[in-house]
Amino acid sequence: MRVPFSWVKEYVDWRGSVEELAELLTMSGTEVEGIDWVGAPADPDNLSRFVVGKVLTRDKHPNADKLSLCTVEVGEAHGGVHQIVCGADNFQAGDTVAVSLTGATLESGLKLKKANLRGVESHGMMMSEQELGYEEKSPGIVILPDEWIVGAPLQDYLPVSEAVLELELTSNRPDCFSIYGIAREVAAAARLELAPPPTAGPAVLGGAPAAESLAVEVADPDLCPRYAAQVIRGVRVGDSPAWLKARLTHAGMRPISNVVDVTNYVMLGWGQPLHAFDAGKIRGAKLVARRAHVGERIVTLDGMERTLDDHMVVIADVERPLVIAGVFGSIDAEVDAHTTDLVLEAANFSGPNILRTELHTGIRSEASNRFEKGLDANLVPGGLDFASRLLADLCGGVVAPGTVDVWSEAPSLPRLSYRPAKADDLLGYAVPAQEQAGILRRLECEVDEGGAPSAPSHAAPSTAEWTITPPTFRPDLVREVDLIEEVGRIAGYDLAPETLPRHRTAGGLTGPQQVRRAIRRALAGCGLDEAITYTFVAPDALDPLGLPEGDVRLSPVKLSNPMSVEQSVMRTMLLPGLIGAVRANVDRLNDPPNLFEIGSVYLWDDQTSPAPAQAAEPGAVLPHEPEAVGIVLAGPLEVESWTGAGRPTDFSTLKGIVEAALRALRLTADFVPLGDAVAHFPYLHPGKAALVSVPGAGGVGAVGLLRPDVAAAYGVDDLKLYFAALALDRIAPVALKTATFEDLGAYPPAAQDLAVIVDRGIAAADVIAVARRAGGKLTRDVHVFDVYEGGQVPADKRSLALRVVMRSPERTLSERDIAGVRAKILTALERELAAALR
Amino acid sequence: MEDAELQILKQRAPGLAALYTTARDTILRAADVVALEQARVSTLGRKSALTELLRSIPTLPAEDRPLLGKGGNMVRRELEGLVEEREAELRRQALSASLAHERLDVTLPGQPFPAGHEHLISQTMREVEDIFIGLGYRIAEGPEVELDYYNFTALNTPPSHPARSAHDTFWVVEQRETMPEAVMDADRGVLLRTHTSPVQVRVMEQQRPPVYVVCLGKVYRRDSDATHTPMFHQVEGLVVDEGITLADLKGTLHHFTQEFFGGERAIRMRPHFFPFTEPSIEVDVSCELCGGKGCRSCKHSGWLEIMGAGMVDPAVYDFVDYDSEKVSGFAFGMGVERMAMLKHGIPDLRLFYDNDVRFLRQF
């Protein structure tokens, strides 16, 4: 909301600067986002060059038909009478005008100089509303009221320069959506006197009572708790005075006509939205507040035809809807240049219903923005009186006696019990009881301190209990704690000392949280960069994978209102996001990256969780959100350097990374060929992929080369992508178990290398398993340190070089011990795997 | 041999002293190992003057024998020591001379070892977690696909609150057995959580006070521009215990900002409104760039908004069956990306999700 500084000062006697006011408001709960300086530059020297003047003579310019040569009195202090050449035509001698003198800098930035216009000197300018910044375009100069004192600074009457506070208001404070409401906050926070409400009604009433010209019916009092109307006859619709245009423009609204401007001015100043009907256009002299019929149509003031539904309220006459209640008027009963009689509406509508109507129609007006927050029905009479007086004063209308006011009983005022000591307890700093009472009273709460107040004390007795009745314009004050907040914020949170709670718990990470950290660190330690991708993906993101029909990964969690199709379902795999990240890097001409991501996937599988009973959402089910680790290798980890060629990434790189990550969790893993599981991982190369299983946890994922046709479908056909997916939720329960010490052994180990030739189809793991078993308890480790194919090795075979490490806990192994183990291993390999020593 | 010893030797056995000085000079003059060997042979060898002298001692008069015997042996030990020292010295010189020819270009790049990076969001979250673990908090977690109940209702958000609208919140098409055909309005049970606050409620359902937790994770809002992404990360903190005050909140958050941003950073609390806290505040930290004087980055206010917070609203306690007469508490929430942006001077939120390795590797 835009709050002109000079306007708020009409209601509260603030003597400080606008910056100080902004600070006061911000620190008491009304956030000031900025100060917008509008109009002419605000320095006093410049403002002294804008004065009230009186046209003494107006003659034709000797050399120009469209110009006048005038003499203008601007007061002794400003040099008495000036000669001014003027191009406007809407004035005559004797008019009071707004004069900017030579040297003044205008709103537009133009600096006035002594001018020579077609051979005649001009000392200053008579200003238009456009030049004052009140209107975008104005046909002539401003004619001011004759009572204004000639020679007086114009700024005393009109905001030649204005500072506008730009407020960010919160939805719980409908009372702040008016200048008077803001003034009330200022008064409360600065301990100043608030001016009486600006809502005094018109001095003179006349004509037939309002009720004789208009009937009002409220069909849905739950949606329209109050509907009041006033009749004003004989208005002349025209231009608003300059001061009114200035107020509206500075507050962010456009001047339209005196009638409409008055309704907007009262809304801005007092907070009650109003609507003016042309009484002559209301058919049947009756207004009905009712639900719209389904499909009912209305042409709103912006010329758009709108179709309504039966949750929306309209104000209708006997034939047709005239207004979408509280939201937007229609052209059917619009006030126009020929309007003479008005029906002025001040009503109260249900906030939630207005909000719904806004959402469904897409219309949000200054009025609906206020109604949606839930306005005080008690604003209605003040709004009518305030506007009626202005319509009488500015538009020449005669206000009919009486109003038509339909409303159900005023809601009873809540009486809240309040303990001043409780406020101190919650805030952590003491606000003296009398100060607390003073704050609440300045906010217009009734404070009953319960019996005769004792001698003024600085601390409230801890047992004191007061009864507080908040004003009706504060629907947010319904509990003791709401009042405590008022006391706290007005007294100032800067009073709060800084303390720490008395801790009675020990901090720490859970097991799974430690696992997550450890695996993240391990993967980064392997040289991978961590990506975080959007968890929502396109519905066809998995299409290239060839997943079997009915696979749970093909039934994602769908969003009913995504921002785009590309982000419309929740991921069931990390793969598409990671490939997208690879592609994004390649598109930016980065080297193909090696990435990992740790995050949830979202599955409608057999581990969904139903809503608990207290959630009261019958049948609602939440998807399963297991945490997963995804790894994608797109380029070499060991890059080419002057020290040597880089090693290209291959399956063993990926496997080594997965092993390292698991090792960081104190786990080992078995890698077995996909076998039948290829149906579950159809996107992996069937011969260059493996299932990963972890002792105690079973299968935890798969690793392998992405099929080239799948990579191509993702637009990365020129890259070999190695991909791993691990189910962190399955790994975590067995991970990071406490390690138990293993004796280092007092006796030295002995190593034996054997190269054996086996069929290519025999897995290295099987060779190792046989060797370990055959080697017995002296064999501590068997691993492959070289693989050789070709050369003298037959085409269908390969040579595996094994290193066997033996050790005894009891003695140094003898040559015989070593030879024995070696022989047993060779025999077993030969018997079980037809292996031959090379 | 010390000068004083040599003087004594000169007085008492001038011949031996002369022999010593000559031999010493010969040894010290040897310029390489070969010359040194020759010098050793000539001064200490079988045919050297010294050896001759020592060999002749038995033939000397009895009164001269002790002096020349003792002196001669001393001179021999001295000379042997000199040869050893000189040899070590010559070897050092030879090594230095040969090392002087071995040169490599130390400005060539080192062997490239792969070094990966945790995402800045992960690093920031870990940093935040560790600060609060130090204060005695545990890390709580909850689902990202969440019930309206936890995200809004139990956080005291009225049914008509605008945050619930399809404009602001992502709603999920539910898997209900009896779900009607995609009726948007009826479809209001499950959503993507809009903040990490629902975890508050889940934690309080699970345990009784005292509660000291922070929750970090992904949240979702329908917004997309330089300062908004539809997915981002939040930190939520919750404390419920006996006698918790707004001053405790202030002290906790000041401690946190000092630890996180480093240095002396002031904070201030401004009144604000959230449905689930009362009183509610927004917290600003003094701008580091201008030291609070006002600059473009803080919009000339000297302050940067970093989080929303407040005292837990008693209405929230009602949902979890806590007694607001017995316990009180505070909650706070902040954006992880925003904290990282402020700390590292990152201008655009979207950089976090581009996953450009040139960005990832900066942190």
mmCIF file of C-alpha atoms in Angstrom, chain A residues 278-577:
data_model
loop_
_atom_site.group_PDB
_atom_site.id
_atom_site.type_symbol
_atom_site.label_atom_id
_atom_site.label_comp_id
_atom_site.label_asym_id
_atom_site.label_seq_id
_atom_site.Cartn_x
_atom_site.Cartn_y
_atom_site.Cartn_z
ATOM 1 C CA ASP A 278 -26.296 5.674 -10.976
ATOM 2 C CA ALA A 279 -29.669 5.531 -9.198
ATOM 3 C CA GLY A 280 -31.447 6.038 -12.498
ATOM 4 C CA LYS A 281 -30.037 2.793 -13.856
ATOM 5 C CA ILE A 282 -31.184 0.588 -10.963
ATOM 6 C CA ARG A 283 -34.302 -1.154 -12.192
ATOM 7 C CA GLY A 284 -37.099 -1.606 -9.728
ATOM 8 C CA ALA A 285 -35.500 0.714 -7.137
ATOM 9 C CA LYS A 286 -34.196 -2.315 -5.369
ATOM 10 C CA LEU A 287 -30.789 -3.822 -4.707
ATOM 11 C CA VAL A 288 -30.381 -7.469 -3.812
ATOM 12 C CA ALA A 289 -27.213 -9.041 -2.433
ATOM 13 C CA ARG A 290 -27.463 -12.644 -3.568
ATOM 14 C CA ARG A 291 -25.464 -15.561 -4.936
ATOM 15 C CA ALA A 292 -25.030 -15.434 -8.682
ATOM 16 C CA HIS A 293 -26.853 -17.992 -10.758
ATOM 17 C CA VAL A 294 -24.652 -20.611 -12.343
ATOM 18 C CA GLY A 295 -23.704 -19.286 -15.746
ATOM 19 C CA GLU A 296 -24.992 -15.789 -15.066
ATOM 20 C CA ARG A 297 -23.105 -13.210 -17.109
ATOM 21 C CA ILE A 298 -21.951 -9.727 -16.333
ATOM 22 C CA VAL A 299 -19.934 -7.197 -18.310
ATOM 23 C CA THR A 300 -17.477 -5.634 -15.911
ATOM 24 C CA LEU A 301 -16.141 -2.099 -16.129
ATOM 25 C CA ASP A 302 -13.115 -3.247 -18.093
ATOM 26 C CA GLY A 303 -15.490 -4.306 -20.859
ATOM 27 C CA MET A 304 -14.937 -8.043 -20.295
ATOM 28 C CA GLU A 305 -17.883 -10.416 -20.128
ATOM 29 C CA ARG A 306 -17.605 -12.688 -17.100
ATOM 30 C CA THR A 307 -19.469 -15.886 -16.371
ATOM 31 C CA LEU A 308 -20.309 -16.347 -12.716
ATOM 32 C CA ASP A 309 -21.000 -19.301 -10.474
ATOM 33 C CA ASP A 310 -23.210 -19.727 -7.447
ATOM 34 C CA HIS A 311 -20.408 -19.213 -4.932
ATOM 35 C CA MET A 312 -20.034 -15.629 -6.067
ATOM 36 C CA VAL A 313 -22.134 -12.843 -4.666
ATOM 37 C CA VAL A 314 -23.605 -10.179 -6.892
ATOM 38 C CA ILE A 315 -25.429 -6.975 -6.151
ATOM 39 C CA ALA A 316 -28.367 -7.066 -8.512
ATOM 40 C CA ASP A 317 -31.438 -5.027 -9.217
ATOM 41 C CA VAL A 318 -34.701 -6.776 -9.938
ATOM 42 C CA GLU A 319 -33.490 -7.787 -13.402
ATOM 43 C CA ARG A 320 -29.766 -8.225 -13.607
ATOM 44 C CA PRO A 321 -26.509 -8.285 -11.668
ATOM 45 C CA LEU A 322 -24.888 -4.874 -11.405
ATOM 46 C CA VAL A 323 -21.724 -5.645 -9.431
ATOM 47 C CA ILE A 324 -19.627 -8.682 -8.581
ATOM 48 C CA ALA A 325 -19.983 -7.897 -4.902
ATOM 49 C CA GLY A 326 -16.882 -6.430 -3.353
ATOM 50 C CA VAL A 327 -14.840 -7.141 -6.436
ATOM 51 C CA PHE A 328 -15.788 -5.255 -9.590
ATOM 52 C CA GLY A 329 -18.655 -3.155 -10.948
ATOM 53 C CA SER A 330 -20.436 -3.569 -14.249
ATOM 54 C CA ILE A 331 -21.145 -1.097 -16.993
ATOM 55 C CA ASP A 332 -24.871 -1.438 -16.379
ATOM 56 C CA ALA A 333 -25.185 0.887 -13.402
ATOM 57 C CA GLU A 334 -22.001 2.850 -13.940
ATOM 58 C CA VAL A 335 -21.874 6.493 -12.949
ATOM 59 C CA ASP A 336 -21.402 8.606 -16.080
ATOM 60 C CA ALA A 337 -21.298 12.258 -17.044
ATOM 61 C CA HIS A 338 -25.103 12.476 -17.049
ATOM 62 C CA THR A 339 -25.669 10.897 -13.677
ATOM 63 C CA THR A 340 -27.552 13.104 -11.204
ATOM 64 C CA ASP A 341 -28.743 10.751 -8.474
ATOM 65 C CA LEU A 342 -26.527 8.272 -6.702
ATOM 66 C CA VAL A 343 -26.959 5.210 -4.601
ATOM 67 C CA LEU A 344 -23.846 4.833 -2.504
ATOM 68 C CA GLU A 345 -23.084 1.360 -1.227
ATOM 69 C CA ALA A 346 -21.051 0.508 1.839
ATOM 70 C CA ALA A 347 -21.155 -3.184 2.598
ATOM 71 C CA ASN A 348 -19.339 -5.976 4.319
ATOM 72 C CA PHE A 349 -18.583 -9.266 2.586
ATOM 73 C CA SER A 350 -17.152 -12.579 3.721
ATOM 74 C CA GLY A 351 -13.381 -12.461 3.266
ATOM 75 C CA PRO A 352 -12.846 -16.106 2.276
ATOM 76 C CA ASN A 353 -15.655 -15.901 -0.259
ATOM 77 C CA ILE A 354 -14.200 -12.751 -1.822
ATOM 78 C CA LEU A 355 -10.845 -14.520 -1.995
ATOM 79 C CA ARG A 356 -12.431 -17.420 -3.808
ATOM 80 C CA THR A 357 -14.180 -15.105 -6.248
ATOM 81 C CA GLU A 358 -10.869 -13.362 -6.942
ATOM 82 C CA LEU A 359 -9.198 -16.685 -7.675
ATOM 83 C CA HIS A 360 -11.982 -17.865 -9.923
ATOM 84 C CA THR A 361 -12.494 -14.637 -11.859
ATOM 85 C CA GLY A 362 -8.864 -13.567 -11.884
ATOM 86 C CA ILE A 363 -9.945 -10.088 -10.811
ATOM 87 C CA ARG A 364 -8.272 -8.357 -7.906
ATOM 88 C CA SER A 365 -9.296 -4.780 -7.171
ATOM 89 C CA GLU A 366 -8.371 -2.344 -4.444
ATOM 90 C CA ALA A 367 -11.759 -3.135 -2.892
ATOM 91 C CA SER A 368 -11.524 -6.922 -3.087
ATOM 92 C CA ASN A 369 -7.962 -6.811 -1.787
ATOM 93 C CA ARG A 370 -9.396 -5.240 1.370
ATOM 94 C CA PHE A 371 -12.524 -7.372 1.625
ATOM 95 C CA GLU A 372 -10.567 -10.624 1.235
ATOM 96 C CA LYS A 373 -8.824 -9.931 4.538
ATOM 97 C CA GLY A 374 -12.111 -9.673 6.431
ATOM 98 C CA LEU A 375 -13.136 -6.089 7.113
ATOM 99 C CA ASP A 376 -14.850 -4.723 10.190
ATOM 100 C CA ALA A 377 -18.599 -4.316 9.585
ATOM 101 C CA ASN A 378 -18.432 -1.291 11.852
ATOM 102 C CA LEU A 379 -16.497 0.621 9.190
ATOM 103 C CA VAL A 380 -19.673 0.820 7.126
ATOM 104 C CA PRO A 381 -21.491 3.819 8.692
ATOM 105 C CA GLY A 382 -18.325 5.918 8.857
ATOM 106 C CA GLY A 383 -17.601 5.157 5.242
ATOM 107 C CA LEU A 384 -21.075 6.251 4.162
ATOM 108 C CA ASP A 385 -20.976 9.447 6.227
ATOM 109 C CA PHE A 386 -17.475 10.375 5.130
ATOM 110 C CA ALA A 387 -18.287 9.884 1.461
ATOM 111 C CA SER A 388 -21.690 11.549 1.684
ATOM 112 C CA ARG A 389 -20.140 14.681 3.117
ATOM 113 C CA LEU A 390 -17.541 14.810 0.364
ATOM 114 C CA LEU A 391 -20.123 14.147 -2.342
ATOM 115 C CA ALA A 392 -22.200 16.999 -0.955
ATOM 116 C CA ASP A 393 -19.169 19.292 -0.751
ATOM 117 C CA LEU A 394 -17.497 18.420 -4.029
ATOM 118 C CA CYS A 395 -20.307 17.318 -6.310
ATOM 119 C CA GLY A 396 -23.120 19.512 -5.109
ATOM 120 C CA GLY A 397 -25.276 16.562 -4.060
ATOM 121 C CA VAL A 398 -28.044 16.626 -1.502
ATOM 122 C CA VAL A 399 -27.855 13.686 0.844
ATOM 123 C CA ALA A 400 -31.174 12.032 1.631
ATOM 124 C CA PRO A 401 -31.968 11.601 5.314
ATOM 125 C CA GLY A 402 -31.417 8.157 6.754
ATOM 126 C CA THR A 403 -29.606 5.190 5.356
ATOM 127 C CA VAL A 404 -30.811 1.775 4.366
ATOM 128 C CA ASP A 405 -28.765 -0.567 6.527
ATOM 129 C CA VAL A 406 -29.360 -4.311 6.491
ATOM 130 C CA TRP A 407 -27.304 -6.369 8.877
ATOM 131 C CA SER A 408 -27.693 -9.141 11.255
ATOM 132 C CA GLU A 409 -26.731 -8.624 14.859
ATOM 133 C CA ALA A 410 -23.306 -7.205 15.447
ATOM 134 C CA PRO A 411 -21.058 -10.006 16.648
ATOM 135 C CA SER A 412 -20.422 -9.906 20.367
ATOM 136 C CA LEU A 413 -17.091 -8.485 21.368
ATOM 137 C CA PRO A 414 -14.583 -10.995 22.684
ATOM 138 C CA ARG A 415 -13.550 -10.354 26.264
ATOM 139 C CA LEU A 416 -10.091 -11.715 26.755
ATOM 140 C CA SER A 417 -8.439 -12.463 30.014
ATOM 141 C CA TYR A 418 -4.902 -11.150 30.119
ATOM 142 C CA ARG A 419 -2.012 -11.618 32.530
ATOM 143 C CA PRO A 420 0.657 -8.937 32.250
ATOM 144 C CA ALA A 421 3.137 -11.287 33.933
ATOM 145 C CA LYS A 422 2.536 -13.872 31.203
ATOM 146 C CA ALA A 423 3.666 -11.318 28.640
ATOM 147 C CA ASP A 424 6.948 -10.856 30.480
ATOM 148 C CA ASP A 425 7.354 -14.628 30.680
ATOM 149 C CA LEU A 426 6.896 -15.167 26.975
ATOM 150 C CA LEU A 427 8.867 -12.146 25.807
ATOM 151 C CA GLY A 428 11.769 -12.654 28.154
ATOM 152 C CA TYR A 429 11.830 -9.002 29.132
ATOM 153 C CA ALA A 430 9.673 -7.015 31.508
ATOM 154 C CA VAL A 431 7.271 -4.388 30.248
ATOM 155 C CA PRO A 432 5.838 -2.489 33.236
ATOM 156 C CA ALA A 433 2.134 -3.197 33.729
ATOM 157 C CA GLN A 434 1.099 0.400 33.264
ATOM 158 C CA GLU A 435 3.050 0.519 30.021
ATOM 159 C CA GLN A 436 1.284 -2.650 28.881
ATOM 160 C CA ALA A 437 -2.103 -1.135 29.666
ATOM 161 C CA GLY A 438 -1.126 2.070 27.871
ATOM 162 C CA ILE A 439 -0.094 0.202 24.726
ATOM 163 C CA LEU A 440 -3.328 -1.767 24.621
ATOM 164 C CA ARG A 441 -5.387 1.390 25.127
ATOM 165 C CA ARG A 442 -3.541 3.239 22.370
ATOM 166 C CA LEU A 443 -4.490 0.326 20.123
ATOM 167 C CA GLU A 444 -8.100 1.047 21.137
ATOM 168 C CA CYS A 445 -8.519 -2.013 23.328
ATOM 169 C CA GLU A 446 -10.691 -1.612 26.398
ATOM 170 C CA VAL A 447 -8.570 -2.513 29.392
ATOM 171 C CA ASP A 448 -10.246 -3.530 32.633
ATOM 172 C CA GLU A 449 -7.543 -3.990 35.213
ATOM 173 C CA GLY A 450 -9.989 -5.597 37.594
ATOM 174 C CA GLY A 451 -10.893 -3.454 40.595
ATOM 175 C CA ALA A 452 -9.356 -0.164 41.611
ATOM 176 C CA PRO A 453 -5.801 0.087 40.388
ATOM 177 C CA SER A 454 -3.418 0.056 43.283
ATOM 178 C CA ALA A 455 -0.602 2.493 43.630
ATOM 179 C CA PRO A 456 1.329 2.570 40.367
ATOM 180 C CA SER A 457 3.920 -0.150 40.468
ATOM 181 C CA HIS A 458 6.618 -0.966 38.011
ATOM 182 C CA ALA A 459 6.079 -4.667 38.035
ATOM 183 C CA ALA A 460 2.672 -6.222 37.728
ATOM 184 C CA PRO A 461 1.789 -8.594 40.519
ATOM 185 C CA SER A 462 2.346 -12.009 39.020
ATOM 186 C CA THR A 463 -1.261 -12.845 39.706
ATOM 187 C CA ALA A 464 -2.844 -9.805 38.055
ATOM 188 C CA GLU A 465 -5.479 -10.752 35.522
ATOM 189 C CA TRP A 466 -7.101 -8.149 33.335
ATOM 190 C CA THR A 467 -10.053 -8.232 30.996
ATOM 191 C CA ILE A 468 -9.346 -6.840 27.540
ATOM 192 C CA THR A 469 -11.914 -6.038 24.884
ATOM 193 C CA PRO A 470 -10.244 -5.507 21.525
ATOM 194 C CA PRO A 471 -11.786 -3.182 18.972
ATOM 195 C CA THR A 472 -13.904 -4.766 16.241
ATOM 196 C CA PHE A 473 -11.446 -3.722 13.554
ATOM 197 C CA ARG A 474 -8.870 -6.101 15.050
ATOM 198 C CA PRO A 475 -10.179 -9.576 14.182
ATOM 199 C CA ASP A 476 -6.679 -10.897 14.814
ATOM 200 C CA LEU A 477 -6.901 -10.257 18.561
ATOM 201 C CA VAL A 478 -8.723 -13.272 19.931
ATOM 202 C CA ARG A 479 -6.398 -14.746 22.550
ATOM 203 C CA GLU A 480 -4.104 -13.630 25.300
ATOM 204 C CA VAL A 481 -1.055 -14.417 23.192
ATOM 205 C CA ASP A 482 -2.326 -12.066 20.474
ATOM 206 C CA LEU A 483 -2.358 -9.258 23.024
ATOM 207 C CA ILE A 484 1.109 -10.207 24.225
ATOM 208 C CA GLU A 485 2.347 -9.771 20.671
ATOM 209 C CA GLU A 486 0.811 -6.289 20.595
ATOM 210 C CA VAL A 487 2.553 -5.349 23.807
ATOM 211 C CA GLY A 488 5.828 -6.843 22.644
ATOM 212 C CA ARG A 489 5.934 -5.194 19.262
ATOM 213 C CA ILE A 490 4.822 -1.757 20.417
ATOM 214 C CA ALA A 491 7.161 -1.809 23.409
ATOM 215 C CA GLY A 492 9.819 -2.929 20.904
ATOM 216 C CA TYR A 493 11.561 -6.241 20.378
ATOM 217 C CA ASP A 494 14.861 -4.415 20.591
ATOM 218 C CA LEU A 495 14.277 -4.501 24.354
ATOM 219 C CA ALA A 496 14.744 -8.258 24.302
ATOM 220 C CA PRO A 497 18.066 -9.399 25.754
ATOM 221 C CA GLU A 498 19.910 -12.241 24.086
ATOM 222 C CA THR A 499 19.775 -15.470 26.030
ATOM 223 C CA LEU A 500 20.101 -19.135 25.158
ATOM 224 C CA PRO A 501 17.631 -21.797 26.241
ATOM 225 C CA ARG A 502 18.639 -24.124 29.033
ATOM 226 C CA HIS A 503 19.481 -27.172 26.986
ATOM 227 C CA ARG A 504 18.285 -30.484 28.201
ATOM 228 C CA THR A 505 18.996 -32.512 25.103
ATOM 229 C CA ALA A 506 22.156 -33.670 23.382
ATOM 230 C CA GLY A 507 22.574 -32.850 19.736
ATOM 231 C CA GLY A 508 23.686 -35.191 17.025
ATOM 232 C CA LEU A 509 23.044 -36.932 13.758
ATOM 233 C CA THR A 510 21.043 -40.101 13.354
ATOM 234 C CA GLY A 511 22.626 -43.131 11.738
ATOM 235 C CA PRO A 512 21.108 -42.511 8.303
ATOM 236 C CA GLN A 513 22.171 -38.862 8.493
ATOM 237 C CA GLN A 514 25.752 -39.925 9.191
ATOM 238 C CA VAL A 515 25.566 -42.380 6.297
ATOM 239 C CA ARG A 516 24.366 -39.647 3.963
ATOM 240 C CA ARG A 517 27.249 -37.412 4.964
ATOM 241 C CA ALA A 518 29.814 -40.191 4.683
ATOM 242 C CA ILE A 519 28.762 -41.304 1.221
ATOM 243 C CA ARG A 520 28.581 -37.717 -0.014
ATOM 244 C CA ARG A 521 32.090 -37.060 1.206
ATOM 245 C CA ALA A 522 33.371 -40.333 -0.254
ATOM 246 C CA LEU A 523 31.914 -39.693 -3.704
ATOM 247 C CA ALA A 524 33.291 -36.153 -3.774
ATOM 248 C CA GLY A 525 36.590 -37.632 -2.618
ATOM 249 C CA CYS A 526 36.546 -39.910 -5.667
ATOM 250 C CA GLY A 527 36.449 -36.832 -7.860
ATOM 251 C CA LEU A 528 32.723 -36.576 -8.560
ATOM 252 C CA ASP A 529 30.843 -33.287 -8.384
ATOM 253 C CA GLU A 530 27.510 -33.270 -6.630
ATOM 254 C CA ALA A 531 24.508 -32.163 -8.632
ATOM 255 C CA ILE A 532 21.109 -31.186 -7.306
ATOM 256 C CA THR A 533 18.445 -31.473 -9.949
ATOM 257 C CA TYR A 534 14.766 -30.623 -9.886
ATOM 258 C CA THR A 535 12.776 -33.448 -8.413
ATOM 259 C CA PHE A 536 9.967 -32.897 -10.867
ATOM 260 C CA VAL A 537 10.480 -34.107 -14.401
ATOM 261 C CA ALA A 538 8.558 -34.528 -17.628
ATOM 262 C CA PRO A 539 6.051 -37.400 -17.786
ATOM 263 C CA ASP A 540 7.961 -38.890 -20.709
ATOM 264 C CA ALA A 541 11.342 -38.565 -18.979
ATOM 265 C CA LEU A 542 11.641 -42.348 -18.647
ATOM 266 C CA ASP A 543 10.362 -43.238 -22.118
ATOM 267 C CA PRO A 544 13.823 -44.002 -23.549
ATOM 268 C CA LEU A 545 14.514 -46.580 -20.833
ATOM 269 C CA GLY A 546 12.207 -49.289 -22.140
ATOM 270 C CA LEU A 547 10.902 -50.158 -18.682
ATOM 271 C CA PRO A 548 8.424 -53.048 -18.606
ATOM 272 C CA GLU A 549 4.762 -52.204 -18.546
ATOM 273 C CA GLY A 550 3.349 -52.017 -15.052
ATOM 274 C CA ASP A 551 6.722 -51.050 -13.569
ATOM 275 C CA VAL A 552 6.238 -48.890 -10.496
ATOM 276 C CA ARG A 553 8.691 -46.368 -11.919
ATOM 277 C CA LEU A 554 6.207 -45.624 -14.686
ATOM 278 C CA SER A 555 3.496 -44.479 -12.254
ATOM 279 C CA PRO A 556 4.919 -41.261 -10.874
ATOM 280 C CA VAL A 557 3.388 -38.844 -8.390
ATOM 281 C CA LYS A 558 1.635 -36.339 -10.642
ATOM 282 C CA LEU A 559 1.144 -32.664 -9.919
ATOM 283 C CA SER A 560 -2.308 -31.330 -10.588
ATOM 284 C CA ASN A 561 -1.040 -27.792 -11.218
ATOM 285 C CA PRO A 562 2.524 -28.000 -12.553
ATOM 286 C CA MET A 563 4.211 -24.876 -13.848
ATOM 287 C CA SER A 564 5.113 -26.685 -17.066
ATOM 288 C CA VAL A 565 4.774 -30.149 -18.552
ATOM 289 C CA GLU A 566 8.550 -30.477 -18.218
ATOM 290 C CA GLN A 567 8.118 -30.336 -14.441
ATOM 291 C CA SER A 568 4.830 -32.100 -13.956
ATOM 292 C CA VAL A 569 5.632 -35.434 -12.290
ATOM 293 C CA MET A 570 7.909 -36.360 -9.411
ATOM 294 C CA ARG A 571 10.952 -38.401 -10.337
ATOM 295 C CA THR A 572 10.975 -42.139 -9.707
ATOM 296 C CA MET A 573 14.659 -42.393 -10.679
ATOM 297 C CA LEU A 574 17.645 -40.078 -10.450
ATOM 298 C CA LEU A 575 18.815 -41.067 -13.936
ATOM 299 C CA PRO A 576 16.968 -38.534 -16.127
ATOM 300 C CA GLY A 577 17.951 -35.586 -13.943
#
